């Protein structure tokens, strides 16, 4: 594995405390908006691996209505800090007639989210919402209808709190900008 720690510095953007507060606010809004779901048909969070795994785990624990979680794996191919035009999506979900909320780390160009929603909609869920920890609106090329946003960020490269650069920095408890 390459060793990026010596050549990159990280400028903190959102502290662990600020993230915890915002995640809790989103969890309350979700519980409020989906108050009518029942234990027989709980809300289904679908977290996008790998980047959203910490966000989804924290978010799940703030939601006070019947709720389940499942995962899709999305990876884009391209150079290290840019999204490419090709996204591979792997999942094994049964979601017909379910209320879905996709949980994502970052929406950048919007390509990944557009492809995931198109794929999930073919299975006719009852509803489909999108919850992203970070939104980079300046980078958008493909429109996405976001239901819940944690924080808006500038068009910079972000790491920490599950989000990586070449598989590094996911372990950081805060979010920061990677300076190269
Ligand atoms: P999009 O398809 O261009 O919207 O890219 C979305 C995906 O690219 C995200 O789910 C991340 O996995 C990755 N990505 C986009 N911006 C960043 C970033 O600033 N840091 C780390 N990964 C990013
Ligand atoms: Mg992602």
Short mmCIF file of N, CA and C and ligand atoms in Angstrom, two decimals:
data_model
loop_
_atom_site.label_atom_id
_atom_site.label_comp_id
_atom_site.label_asym_id
_atom_site.label_seq_id
_atom_site.Cartn_x
_atom_site.Cartn_y
_atom_site.Cartn_z
N UNK A 1 0.86 -1.20 0.00
CA UNK A 1 0.00 0.00 0.00
C UNK A 1 0.89 1.24 0.00
N UNK A 2 0.50 2.25 -0.78
CA UNK A 2 1.30 3.48 -0.81
C UNK A 2 1.16 4.21 0.52
N UNK A 3 2.06 5.11 0.79
CA UNK A 3 2.06 5.84 2.07
C UNK A 3 1.82 7.32 1.81
N UNK A 4 0.57 7.77 1.87
CA UNK A 4 0.29 9.16 1.52
C UNK A 4 0.50 10.14 2.67
N UNK A 5 0.67 9.62 3.88
CA UNK A 5 0.61 10.50 5.05
C UNK A 5 1.71 11.54 5.06
N UNK A 6 2.83 11.23 4.44
CA UNK A 6 3.94 12.17 4.48
C UNK A 6 3.79 13.28 3.45
N UNK A 7 3.10 13.01 2.34
CA UNK A 7 3.06 13.99 1.26
C UNK A 7 1.79 14.84 1.26
N UNK A 8 0.79 14.48 2.05
CA UNK A 8 -0.47 15.22 2.05
C UNK A 8 -0.76 15.80 3.43
N UNK A 9 -1.39 16.95 3.45
CA UNK A 9 -1.90 17.47 4.72
C UNK A 9 -3.41 17.61 4.60
N UNK A 10 -4.06 17.61 5.74
CA UNK A 10 -5.53 17.67 5.75
C UNK A 10 -5.97 18.89 6.55
N UNK A 11 -6.78 19.72 5.92
CA UNK A 11 -7.33 20.89 6.60
C UNK A 11 -8.71 20.52 7.16
N UNK A 12 -8.87 20.51 8.49
CA UNK A 12 -10.16 20.12 9.07
C UNK A 12 -11.30 21.01 8.58
N UNK A 13 -12.45 20.37 8.32
CA UNK A 13 -13.62 21.09 7.79
C UNK A 13 -14.79 20.97 8.76
N UNK A 14 -15.08 19.75 9.19
CA UNK A 14 -16.16 19.52 10.15
C UNK A 14 -15.65 18.57 11.23
N UNK A 15 -15.78 19.00 12.49
CA UNK A 15 -15.27 18.20 13.62
C UNK A 15 -16.18 17.01 13.88
N UNK A 16 -15.68 16.05 14.67
CA UNK A 16 -16.50 14.89 15.04
C UNK A 16 -17.78 15.35 15.74
N UNK A 17 -17.67 16.39 16.58
CA UNK A 17 -18.85 16.89 17.30
C UNK A 17 -19.87 17.52 16.36
N UNK A 18 -19.37 18.28 15.38
CA UNK A 18 -20.28 18.92 14.42
C UNK A 18 -20.99 17.86 13.58
N UNK A 19 -20.26 16.81 13.21
CA UNK A 19 -20.86 15.72 12.42
C UNK A 19 -21.93 15.02 13.25
N UNK A 20 -21.61 14.72 14.51
CA UNK A 20 -22.56 14.01 15.37
C UNK A 20 -23.87 14.80 15.50
N UNK A 21 -23.74 16.11 15.67
CA UNK A 21 -24.92 16.97 15.82
C UNK A 21 -25.76 16.95 14.54
N UNK A 22 -25.10 17.09 13.40
CA UNK A 22 -25.84 17.14 12.13
C UNK A 22 -26.50 15.79 11.81
N UNK A 23 -25.77 14.69 12.09
CA UNK A 23 -26.34 13.35 11.83
C UNK A 23 -27.59 13.16 12.68
N UNK A 24 -27.53 13.62 13.91
CA UNK A 24 -28.68 13.47 14.80
C UNK A 24 -29.88 14.30 14.28
N UNK A 25 -29.60 15.49 13.76
CA UNK A 25 -30.69 16.32 13.19
C UNK A 25 -31.33 15.61 12.00
N UNK A 26 -30.50 15.01 11.15
CA UNK A 26 -31.04 14.31 9.97
C UNK A 26 -31.87 13.11 10.43
N UNK A 27 -31.38 12.37 11.41
CA UNK A 27 -32.11 11.21 11.93
C UNK A 27 -33.49 11.60 12.44
N UNK A 28 -33.55 12.74 13.14
CA UNK A 28 -34.84 13.22 13.66
C UNK A 28 -35.77 13.58 12.51
N UNK A 29 -35.24 14.24 11.47
CA UNK A 29 -36.07 14.63 10.32
C UNK A 29 -36.61 13.39 9.61
N UNK A 30 -35.76 12.37 9.48
CA UNK A 30 -36.20 11.12 8.82
C UNK A 30 -37.30 10.46 9.64
N UNK A 31 -37.09 10.36 10.96
CA UNK A 31 -38.10 9.72 11.82
C UNK A 31 -39.43 10.46 11.73
N UNK A 32 -39.34 11.78 11.64
CA UNK A 32 -40.54 12.60 11.53
C UNK A 32 -41.25 12.38 10.18
N UNK A 33 -40.46 12.40 9.11
CA UNK A 33 -41.04 12.28 7.76
C UNK A 33 -41.60 10.88 7.48
N UNK A 34 -41.01 9.86 8.12
CA UNK A 34 -41.47 8.48 7.87
C UNK A 34 -42.20 7.92 9.10
N UNK A 35 -42.86 8.81 9.83
CA UNK A 35 -43.53 8.40 11.08
C UNK A 35 -44.58 7.31 10.86
N UNK A 36 -45.08 7.20 9.63
CA UNK A 36 -46.17 6.24 9.38
C UNK A 36 -45.67 4.83 9.03
N UNK A 37 -44.37 4.61 8.92
CA UNK A 37 -43.92 3.24 8.60
C UNK A 37 -44.20 2.31 9.78
N UNK A 38 -44.39 1.04 9.47
CA UNK A 38 -44.77 0.07 10.50
C UNK A 38 -43.68 -0.99 10.64
N UNK A 39 -43.69 -1.74 11.75
CA UNK A 39 -42.71 -2.83 11.89
C UNK A 39 -42.86 -3.87 10.78
N UNK A 40 -44.06 -4.00 10.20
CA UNK A 40 -44.28 -4.97 9.11
C UNK A 40 -43.63 -4.49 7.82
N UNK A 41 -43.56 -3.16 7.66
CA UNK A 41 -42.94 -2.60 6.45
C UNK A 41 -42.04 -1.43 6.85
N UNK A 42 -40.89 -1.73 7.46
CA UNK A 42 -40.03 -0.68 7.97
C UNK A 42 -39.33 0.09 6.85
N UNK A 43 -38.86 1.29 7.20
CA UNK A 43 -38.01 2.06 6.28
C UNK A 43 -36.75 1.24 6.00
N UNK A 44 -36.31 1.23 4.73
CA UNK A 44 -35.08 0.50 4.38
C UNK A 44 -34.00 1.49 3.96
N UNK A 45 -32.99 1.63 4.80
CA UNK A 45 -31.81 2.42 4.42
C UNK A 45 -30.94 1.56 3.51
N UNK A 46 -30.47 2.13 2.41
CA UNK A 46 -29.55 1.41 1.53
C UNK A 46 -28.26 2.23 1.48
N UNK A 47 -27.25 1.75 2.19
CA UNK A 47 -25.99 2.49 2.27
C UNK A 47 -25.09 2.12 1.11
N UNK A 48 -24.41 3.12 0.55
CA UNK A 48 -23.53 2.90 -0.59
C UNK A 48 -22.10 2.68 -0.06
N UNK A 49 -21.59 1.47 -0.30
CA UNK A 49 -20.24 1.11 0.15
C UNK A 49 -19.19 1.62 -0.82
N UNK A 50 -17.97 1.89 -0.35
CA UNK A 50 -17.65 1.77 1.05
C UNK A 50 -17.86 3.09 1.81
N UNK A 51 -17.82 4.20 1.09
CA UNK A 51 -17.67 5.51 1.74
C UNK A 51 -18.72 5.88 2.76
N UNK A 52 -19.95 5.34 2.62
CA UNK A 52 -21.04 5.76 3.52
C UNK A 52 -21.17 4.87 4.75
N UNK A 53 -20.22 3.94 4.96
CA UNK A 53 -20.48 2.94 6.02
C UNK A 53 -20.50 3.54 7.41
N UNK A 54 -19.66 4.52 7.69
CA UNK A 54 -19.66 5.11 9.04
C UNK A 54 -20.88 6.03 9.20
N UNK A 55 -21.14 6.84 8.20
CA UNK A 55 -22.32 7.72 8.23
C UNK A 55 -23.60 6.90 8.44
N UNK A 56 -23.75 5.82 7.68
CA UNK A 56 -24.96 5.01 7.77
C UNK A 56 -25.09 4.37 9.15
N UNK A 57 -23.97 3.90 9.70
CA UNK A 57 -24.01 3.25 11.02
C UNK A 57 -24.42 4.27 12.09
N UNK A 58 -23.90 5.48 12.00
CA UNK A 58 -24.26 6.51 12.99
C UNK A 58 -25.70 6.97 12.78
N UNK A 59 -26.08 7.16 11.52
CA UNK A 59 -27.44 7.63 11.21
C UNK A 59 -28.49 6.64 11.71
N UNK A 60 -28.24 5.37 11.44
CA UNK A 60 -29.19 4.31 11.83
C UNK A 60 -29.52 4.39 13.32
N UNK A 61 -28.49 4.70 14.13
CA UNK A 61 -28.68 4.72 15.58
C UNK A 61 -29.38 5.97 16.08
N UNK A 62 -29.66 6.93 15.16
CA UNK A 62 -30.41 8.12 15.58
C UNK A 62 -31.86 8.07 15.11
N UNK A 63 -32.21 7.02 14.36
CA UNK A 63 -33.56 6.92 13.78
C UNK A 63 -34.45 6.11 14.73
N UNK A 64 -35.57 6.70 15.13
CA UNK A 64 -36.39 6.10 16.18
C UNK A 64 -37.69 5.48 15.66
N UNK A 65 -37.72 5.16 14.36
CA UNK A 65 -38.88 4.47 13.78
C UNK A 65 -38.40 3.10 13.28
N UNK A 66 -39.32 2.16 12.97
CA UNK A 66 -38.89 0.86 12.46
C UNK A 66 -38.04 1.02 11.19
N UNK A 67 -36.87 0.41 11.20
CA UNK A 67 -35.87 0.71 10.17
C UNK A 67 -34.96 -0.49 9.96
N UNK A 68 -34.64 -0.79 8.72
CA UNK A 68 -33.67 -1.85 8.39
C UNK A 68 -32.55 -1.23 7.56
N UNK A 69 -31.48 -1.99 7.39
CA UNK A 69 -30.38 -1.49 6.55
C UNK A 69 -29.88 -2.58 5.61
N UNK A 70 -29.54 -2.18 4.40
CA UNK A 70 -28.88 -3.06 3.44
C UNK A 70 -27.85 -2.23 2.67
N UNK A 71 -27.14 -2.85 1.75
CA UNK A 71 -26.00 -2.17 1.14
C UNK A 71 -25.94 -2.40 -0.36
N UNK A 72 -25.44 -1.39 -1.09
CA UNK A 72 -25.00 -1.59 -2.47
C UNK A 72 -23.53 -1.22 -2.51
N UNK A 73 -22.82 -1.81 -3.44
CA UNK A 73 -21.40 -1.47 -3.60
C UNK A 73 -21.26 -0.75 -4.93
N UNK A 74 -20.80 0.50 -4.87
CA UNK A 74 -20.59 1.27 -6.11
C UNK A 74 -19.13 1.62 -6.22
N UNK A 75 -18.55 1.39 -7.36
CA UNK A 75 -17.18 1.87 -7.57
C UNK A 75 -17.08 2.49 -8.94
N UNK A 76 -16.35 3.62 -9.00
CA UNK A 76 -16.15 4.26 -10.29
C UNK A 76 -14.70 4.03 -10.70
N UNK A 77 -14.51 3.96 -11.97
CA UNK A 77 -13.17 3.72 -12.50
C UNK A 77 -12.65 5.00 -13.08
N UNK A 78 -11.42 5.34 -12.80
CA UNK A 78 -10.86 6.57 -13.35
C UNK A 78 -9.64 6.97 -12.57
N UNK A 79 -9.17 8.19 -12.78
CA UNK A 79 -7.99 8.64 -12.06
C UNK A 79 -8.37 8.85 -10.60
N UNK A 80 -7.37 9.04 -9.76
CA UNK A 80 -7.56 8.90 -8.33
C UNK A 80 -8.53 9.89 -7.69
N UNK A 81 -8.53 11.14 -8.15
CA UNK A 81 -9.36 12.13 -7.48
C UNK A 81 -10.49 12.64 -8.36
N UNK A 82 -10.78 11.95 -9.44
CA UNK A 82 -11.90 12.38 -10.27
C UNK A 82 -12.81 11.19 -10.54
N UNK A 83 -14.09 11.47 -10.67
CA UNK A 83 -15.03 10.42 -11.04
C UNK A 83 -14.91 10.17 -12.53
N UNK A 84 -15.09 8.93 -12.94
CA UNK A 84 -15.04 8.63 -14.36
C UNK A 84 -16.47 8.53 -14.89
N UNK A 85 -16.62 8.21 -16.14
CA UNK A 85 -17.95 8.09 -16.72
C UNK A 85 -18.55 6.72 -16.53
N UNK A 86 -17.92 5.84 -15.74
CA UNK A 86 -18.40 4.48 -15.63
C UNK A 86 -18.52 4.07 -14.17
N UNK A 87 -19.68 3.57 -13.77
CA UNK A 87 -19.89 3.17 -12.38
C UNK A 87 -20.35 1.73 -12.35
N UNK A 88 -19.73 0.91 -11.50
CA UNK A 88 -20.15 -0.48 -11.34
C UNK A 88 -20.97 -0.60 -10.06
N UNK A 89 -22.16 -1.18 -10.15
CA UNK A 89 -23.05 -1.29 -8.99
C UNK A 89 -23.35 -2.76 -8.72
N UNK A 90 -23.07 -3.20 -7.47
CA UNK A 90 -23.37 -4.59 -7.11
C UNK A 90 -24.34 -4.60 -5.93
N UNK A 91 -25.38 -5.40 -6.01
CA UNK A 91 -26.30 -5.53 -4.88
C UNK A 91 -27.08 -6.83 -5.00
N UNK A 92 -27.77 -7.14 -3.91
CA UNK A 92 -28.58 -8.35 -3.88
C UNK A 92 -29.85 -8.02 -3.09
N UNK A 93 -30.59 -7.01 -3.56
CA UNK A 93 -31.69 -6.46 -2.78
C UNK A 93 -33.04 -6.88 -3.32
N UNK A 94 -34.00 -7.07 -2.41
CA UNK A 94 -35.40 -7.24 -2.79
C UNK A 94 -36.14 -6.04 -2.21
N UNK A 95 -36.62 -5.15 -3.05
CA UNK A 95 -37.09 -3.85 -2.54
C UNK A 95 -38.46 -3.44 -3.05
N UNK A 96 -39.12 -4.32 -3.79
CA UNK A 96 -40.44 -3.97 -4.33
C UNK A 96 -41.39 -3.56 -3.20
N UNK A 97 -42.09 -2.44 -3.39
CA UNK A 97 -43.07 -1.91 -2.43
C UNK A 97 -42.47 -1.46 -1.10
N UNK A 98 -41.17 -1.32 -1.04
CA UNK A 98 -40.54 -0.83 0.21
C UNK A 98 -40.28 0.67 0.10
N UNK A 99 -40.26 1.33 1.28
CA UNK A 99 -39.83 2.74 1.34
C UNK A 99 -38.31 2.74 1.50
N UNK A 100 -37.62 3.29 0.49
CA UNK A 100 -36.15 3.25 0.45
C UNK A 100 -35.56 4.62 0.73
N UNK A 101 -34.44 4.62 1.44
CA UNK A 101 -33.65 5.85 1.58
C UNK A 101 -32.19 5.47 1.31
N UNK A 102 -31.67 5.95 0.18
CA UNK A 102 -30.27 5.68 -0.15
C UNK A 102 -29.39 6.58 0.72
N UNK A 103 -28.35 6.00 1.32
CA UNK A 103 -27.44 6.77 2.18
C UNK A 103 -26.07 6.80 1.51
N UNK A 104 -25.63 7.99 1.13
CA UNK A 104 -24.39 8.16 0.35
C UNK A 104 -23.43 9.07 1.09
N UNK A 105 -22.14 8.94 0.76
CA UNK A 105 -21.15 9.82 1.41
C UNK A 105 -21.08 11.19 0.75
N UNK A 106 -20.86 11.20 -0.58
CA UNK A 106 -20.69 12.47 -1.30
C UNK A 106 -21.43 12.39 -2.63
N UNK A 107 -22.14 13.43 -2.98
CA UNK A 107 -22.64 13.54 -4.35
C UNK A 107 -21.83 14.62 -5.04
N UNK A 108 -21.12 14.18 -6.08
CA UNK A 108 -20.13 15.01 -6.76
C UNK A 108 -20.70 15.36 -8.15
N UNK A 109 -20.34 14.63 -9.20
CA UNK A 109 -20.94 14.89 -10.51
C UNK A 109 -22.41 14.44 -10.53
N UNK A 110 -22.78 13.50 -9.66
CA UNK A 110 -24.15 12.96 -9.63
C UNK A 110 -24.32 11.68 -10.41
N UNK A 111 -23.26 11.26 -11.10
CA UNK A 111 -23.38 10.07 -11.96
C UNK A 111 -23.69 8.81 -11.15
N UNK A 112 -22.96 8.60 -10.06
CA UNK A 112 -23.16 7.39 -9.25
C UNK A 112 -24.61 7.33 -8.76
N UNK A 113 -25.09 8.44 -8.21
CA UNK A 113 -26.44 8.44 -7.64
C UNK A 113 -27.49 8.27 -8.73
N UNK A 114 -27.25 8.86 -9.89
CA UNK A 114 -28.21 8.71 -10.98
C UNK A 114 -28.31 7.24 -11.40
N UNK A 115 -27.17 6.57 -11.45
CA UNK A 115 -27.17 5.16 -11.88
C UNK A 115 -27.79 4.26 -10.81
N UNK A 116 -27.50 4.54 -9.54
CA UNK A 116 -28.08 3.71 -8.47
C UNK A 116 -29.60 3.88 -8.44
N UNK A 117 -30.07 5.13 -8.51
CA UNK A 117 -31.52 5.33 -8.44
C UNK A 117 -32.21 4.69 -9.66
N UNK A 118 -31.61 4.82 -10.83
CA UNK A 118 -32.22 4.22 -12.03
C UNK A 118 -32.35 2.71 -11.84
N UNK A 119 -31.31 2.09 -11.29
CA UNK A 119 -31.33 0.64 -11.09
C UNK A 119 -32.38 0.23 -10.05
N UNK A 120 -32.44 0.96 -8.93
CA UNK A 120 -33.38 0.59 -7.87
C UNK A 120 -34.83 0.83 -8.30
N UNK A 121 -35.06 1.88 -9.09
CA UNK A 121 -36.43 2.18 -9.52
C UNK A 121 -37.00 1.10 -10.43
N UNK A 122 -36.14 0.34 -11.11
CA UNK A 122 -36.66 -0.75 -11.96
C UNK A 122 -37.34 -1.82 -11.11
N UNK A 123 -37.02 -1.86 -9.79
CA UNK A 123 -37.62 -2.87 -8.92
C UNK A 123 -38.85 -2.35 -8.19
N UNK A 124 -39.35 -1.19 -8.63
CA UNK A 124 -40.62 -0.64 -8.17
C UNK A 124 -40.75 -0.56 -6.63
N UNK A 125 -39.90 0.23 -5.97
CA UNK A 125 -40.10 0.50 -4.54
C UNK A 125 -41.33 1.38 -4.33
N UNK A 126 -41.84 1.42 -3.09
CA UNK A 126 -42.98 2.30 -2.79
C UNK A 126 -42.56 3.76 -2.88
N UNK A 127 -41.33 4.06 -2.41
CA UNK A 127 -40.78 5.41 -2.52
C UNK A 127 -39.27 5.32 -2.48
N UNK A 128 -38.62 6.39 -2.96
CA UNK A 128 -37.15 6.39 -3.02
C UNK A 128 -36.65 7.79 -2.65
N UNK A 129 -35.91 7.88 -1.55
CA UNK A 129 -35.30 9.15 -1.15
C UNK A 129 -33.79 9.03 -1.17
N UNK A 130 -33.11 10.18 -1.12
CA UNK A 130 -31.64 10.19 -1.13
C UNK A 130 -31.16 11.04 0.04
N UNK A 131 -30.27 10.45 0.85
CA UNK A 131 -29.66 11.15 1.98
C UNK A 131 -28.16 11.14 1.78
N UNK A 132 -27.56 12.32 1.63
CA UNK A 132 -26.10 12.37 1.45
C UNK A 132 -25.45 13.16 2.57
N UNK A 133 -24.32 12.67 3.04
CA UNK A 133 -23.59 13.40 4.08
C UNK A 133 -23.08 14.71 3.49
N UNK A 134 -22.50 14.65 2.29
CA UNK A 134 -21.89 15.84 1.67
C UNK A 134 -22.44 16.05 0.28
N UNK A 135 -22.64 17.32 -0.07
CA UNK A 135 -23.06 17.68 -1.43
C UNK A 135 -22.07 18.69 -1.98
N UNK A 136 -21.55 18.38 -3.18
CA UNK A 136 -20.64 19.31 -3.89
C UNK A 136 -21.39 19.85 -5.09
N UNK A 137 -22.24 20.84 -4.93
CA UNK A 137 -23.10 21.28 -6.05
C UNK A 137 -22.32 21.85 -7.23
N UNK A 138 -21.14 22.43 -6.97
CA UNK A 138 -20.36 23.03 -8.08
C UNK A 138 -19.90 21.99 -9.09
N UNK A 139 -19.80 20.72 -8.65
CA UNK A 139 -19.27 19.67 -9.52
C UNK A 139 -20.36 18.94 -10.30
N UNK A 140 -21.62 19.30 -10.08
CA UNK A 140 -22.72 18.51 -10.62
C UNK A 140 -22.79 18.55 -12.15
N UNK A 141 -22.88 17.38 -12.75
CA UNK A 141 -23.11 17.26 -14.20
C UNK A 141 -24.41 16.54 -14.48
N UNK A 142 -24.82 15.69 -13.53
CA UNK A 142 -26.05 14.89 -13.70
C UNK A 142 -26.98 15.28 -12.55
N UNK A 143 -28.17 15.83 -12.84
CA UNK A 143 -29.04 16.31 -11.76
C UNK A 143 -29.49 15.20 -10.81
N UNK A 144 -29.51 15.52 -9.52
CA UNK A 144 -29.94 14.56 -8.49
C UNK A 144 -30.89 15.28 -7.55
N UNK A 145 -32.00 14.62 -7.22
CA UNK A 145 -33.00 15.20 -6.33
C UNK A 145 -32.71 14.70 -4.90
N UNK A 146 -31.96 15.49 -4.14
CA UNK A 146 -31.50 15.06 -2.81
C UNK A 146 -32.58 15.39 -1.77
N UNK A 147 -32.87 14.42 -0.90
CA UNK A 147 -33.90 14.62 0.12
C UNK A 147 -33.29 15.20 1.41
N UNK A 148 -32.15 14.67 1.86
CA UNK A 148 -31.48 15.14 3.07
C UNK A 148 -29.99 15.34 2.78
N UNK A 149 -29.46 16.50 3.20
CA UNK A 149 -28.03 16.79 3.02
C UNK A 149 -27.41 17.11 4.37
N UNK A 150 -26.26 16.51 4.65
CA UNK A 150 -25.54 16.85 5.89
C UNK A 150 -24.91 18.21 5.78
N UNK A 151 -23.95 18.35 4.86
CA UNK A 151 -23.22 19.61 4.68
C UNK A 151 -22.97 19.85 3.20
N UNK A 152 -23.02 21.12 2.80
CA UNK A 152 -22.56 21.52 1.46
C UNK A 152 -21.05 21.73 1.55
N UNK A 153 -20.32 21.28 0.52
CA UNK A 153 -18.86 21.48 0.53
C UNK A 153 -18.42 22.06 -0.82
N UNK A 154 -17.29 22.78 -0.82
CA UNK A 154 -16.77 23.29 -2.09
C UNK A 154 -16.20 22.15 -2.93
N UNK A 155 -15.88 22.44 -4.17
CA UNK A 155 -15.37 21.42 -5.09
C UNK A 155 -13.89 21.14 -4.79
N UNK A 156 -13.67 20.48 -3.62
CA UNK A 156 -12.32 20.09 -3.19
C UNK A 156 -12.37 18.60 -2.87
N UNK A 157 -11.20 18.00 -2.58
CA UNK A 157 -11.20 16.57 -2.28
C UNK A 157 -11.28 16.35 -0.77
N UNK A 158 -12.33 15.65 -0.34
CA UNK A 158 -12.65 15.49 1.08
C UNK A 158 -12.28 14.08 1.53
N UNK A 159 -11.75 13.97 2.76
CA UNK A 159 -11.48 12.65 3.34
C UNK A 159 -11.92 12.63 4.81
N UNK A 160 -12.00 11.41 5.36
CA UNK A 160 -12.32 11.21 6.77
C UNK A 160 -13.74 10.71 6.95
N UNK A 161 -14.04 10.22 8.18
CA UNK A 161 -15.38 9.76 8.55
C UNK A 161 -15.91 8.76 7.50
N UNK A 162 -15.04 7.82 7.12
CA UNK A 162 -15.43 6.77 6.16
C UNK A 162 -15.02 7.06 4.73
N UNK A 163 -14.68 8.31 4.43
CA UNK A 163 -14.39 8.71 3.04
C UNK A 163 -12.88 8.65 2.81
N UNK A 164 -12.50 8.07 1.68
CA UNK A 164 -11.08 7.75 1.47
C UNK A 164 -10.42 8.51 0.34
N UNK A 165 -9.10 8.43 0.37
CA UNK A 165 -8.28 8.71 -0.81
C UNK A 165 -7.40 7.47 -0.99
N UNK A 166 -7.63 6.72 -2.05
CA UNK A 166 -6.89 5.46 -2.27
C UNK A 166 -6.94 4.54 -1.05
N UNK A 167 -8.10 4.44 -0.41
CA UNK A 167 -8.36 3.58 0.76
C UNK A 167 -7.74 4.13 2.06
N UNK A 168 -7.11 5.29 2.02
CA UNK A 168 -6.56 5.88 3.24
C UNK A 168 -7.54 6.90 3.83
N UNK A 169 -7.33 7.18 5.10
CA UNK A 169 -8.01 8.27 5.85
C UNK A 169 -9.45 7.97 6.25
N UNK A 170 -9.99 6.77 5.94
CA UNK A 170 -11.37 6.48 6.36
C UNK A 170 -11.51 6.55 7.88
N UNK A 171 -10.41 6.26 8.60
CA UNK A 171 -10.47 6.14 10.05
C UNK A 171 -10.54 7.49 10.78
N UNK A 172 -10.30 8.59 10.08
CA UNK A 172 -10.32 9.89 10.76
C UNK A 172 -11.73 10.18 11.29
N UNK A 173 -11.87 10.64 12.52
CA UNK A 173 -13.21 10.89 13.07
C UNK A 173 -13.83 12.19 12.57
N UNK A 174 -13.04 13.02 11.88
CA UNK A 174 -13.53 14.30 11.35
C UNK A 174 -13.48 14.28 9.83
N UNK A 175 -14.05 15.34 9.21
CA UNK A 175 -13.98 15.51 7.75
C UNK A 175 -13.02 16.65 7.44
N UNK A 176 -12.18 16.44 6.44
CA UNK A 176 -11.23 17.50 6.09
C UNK A 176 -10.94 17.52 4.60
N UNK A 177 -10.28 18.59 4.17
CA UNK A 177 -9.88 18.74 2.77
C UNK A 177 -8.46 18.19 2.63
N UNK A 178 -8.27 17.31 1.65
CA UNK A 178 -6.94 16.75 1.40
C UNK A 178 -6.18 17.71 0.49
N UNK A 179 -5.07 18.22 1.01
CA UNK A 179 -4.21 19.09 0.19
C UNK A 179 -3.07 18.26 -0.36
N UNK A 180 -2.80 18.37 -1.65
CA UNK A 180 -1.70 17.55 -2.18
C UNK A 180 -0.50 18.44 -2.48
P1 LIG B 1 -20.11 11.14 -8.54
O1 LIG B 1 -20.56 9.92 -9.27
O2 LIG B 1 -19.23 12.03 -9.37
O3 LIG B 1 -21.24 11.92 -7.89
O4 LIG B 1 -19.14 10.66 -7.42
C1 LIG B 1 -19.58 10.10 -6.28
C2 LIG B 1 -18.54 9.23 -5.62
O5 LIG B 1 -17.18 9.65 -5.92
C3 LIG B 1 -18.69 9.36 -4.14
O6 LIG B 1 -19.61 8.42 -3.68
C4 LIG B 1 -17.30 9.09 -3.65
O7 LIG B 1 -17.12 7.70 -3.54
C5 LIG B 1 -16.41 9.64 -4.75
N1 LIG B 1 -15.99 11.01 -4.41
C6 LIG B 1 -16.46 12.16 -4.94
N2 LIG B 1 -15.88 13.23 -4.38
C7 LIG B 1 -15.02 12.73 -3.45
C8 LIG B 1 -14.14 13.36 -2.49
O8 LIG B 1 -14.02 14.59 -2.37
N3 LIG B 1 -13.45 12.51 -1.68
C9 LIG B 1 -13.55 11.15 -1.77
N4 LIG B 1 -14.36 10.54 -2.63
C10 LIG B 1 -15.10 11.33 -3.47
MG1 LIG B 2 -19.46 6.86 -2.54
#
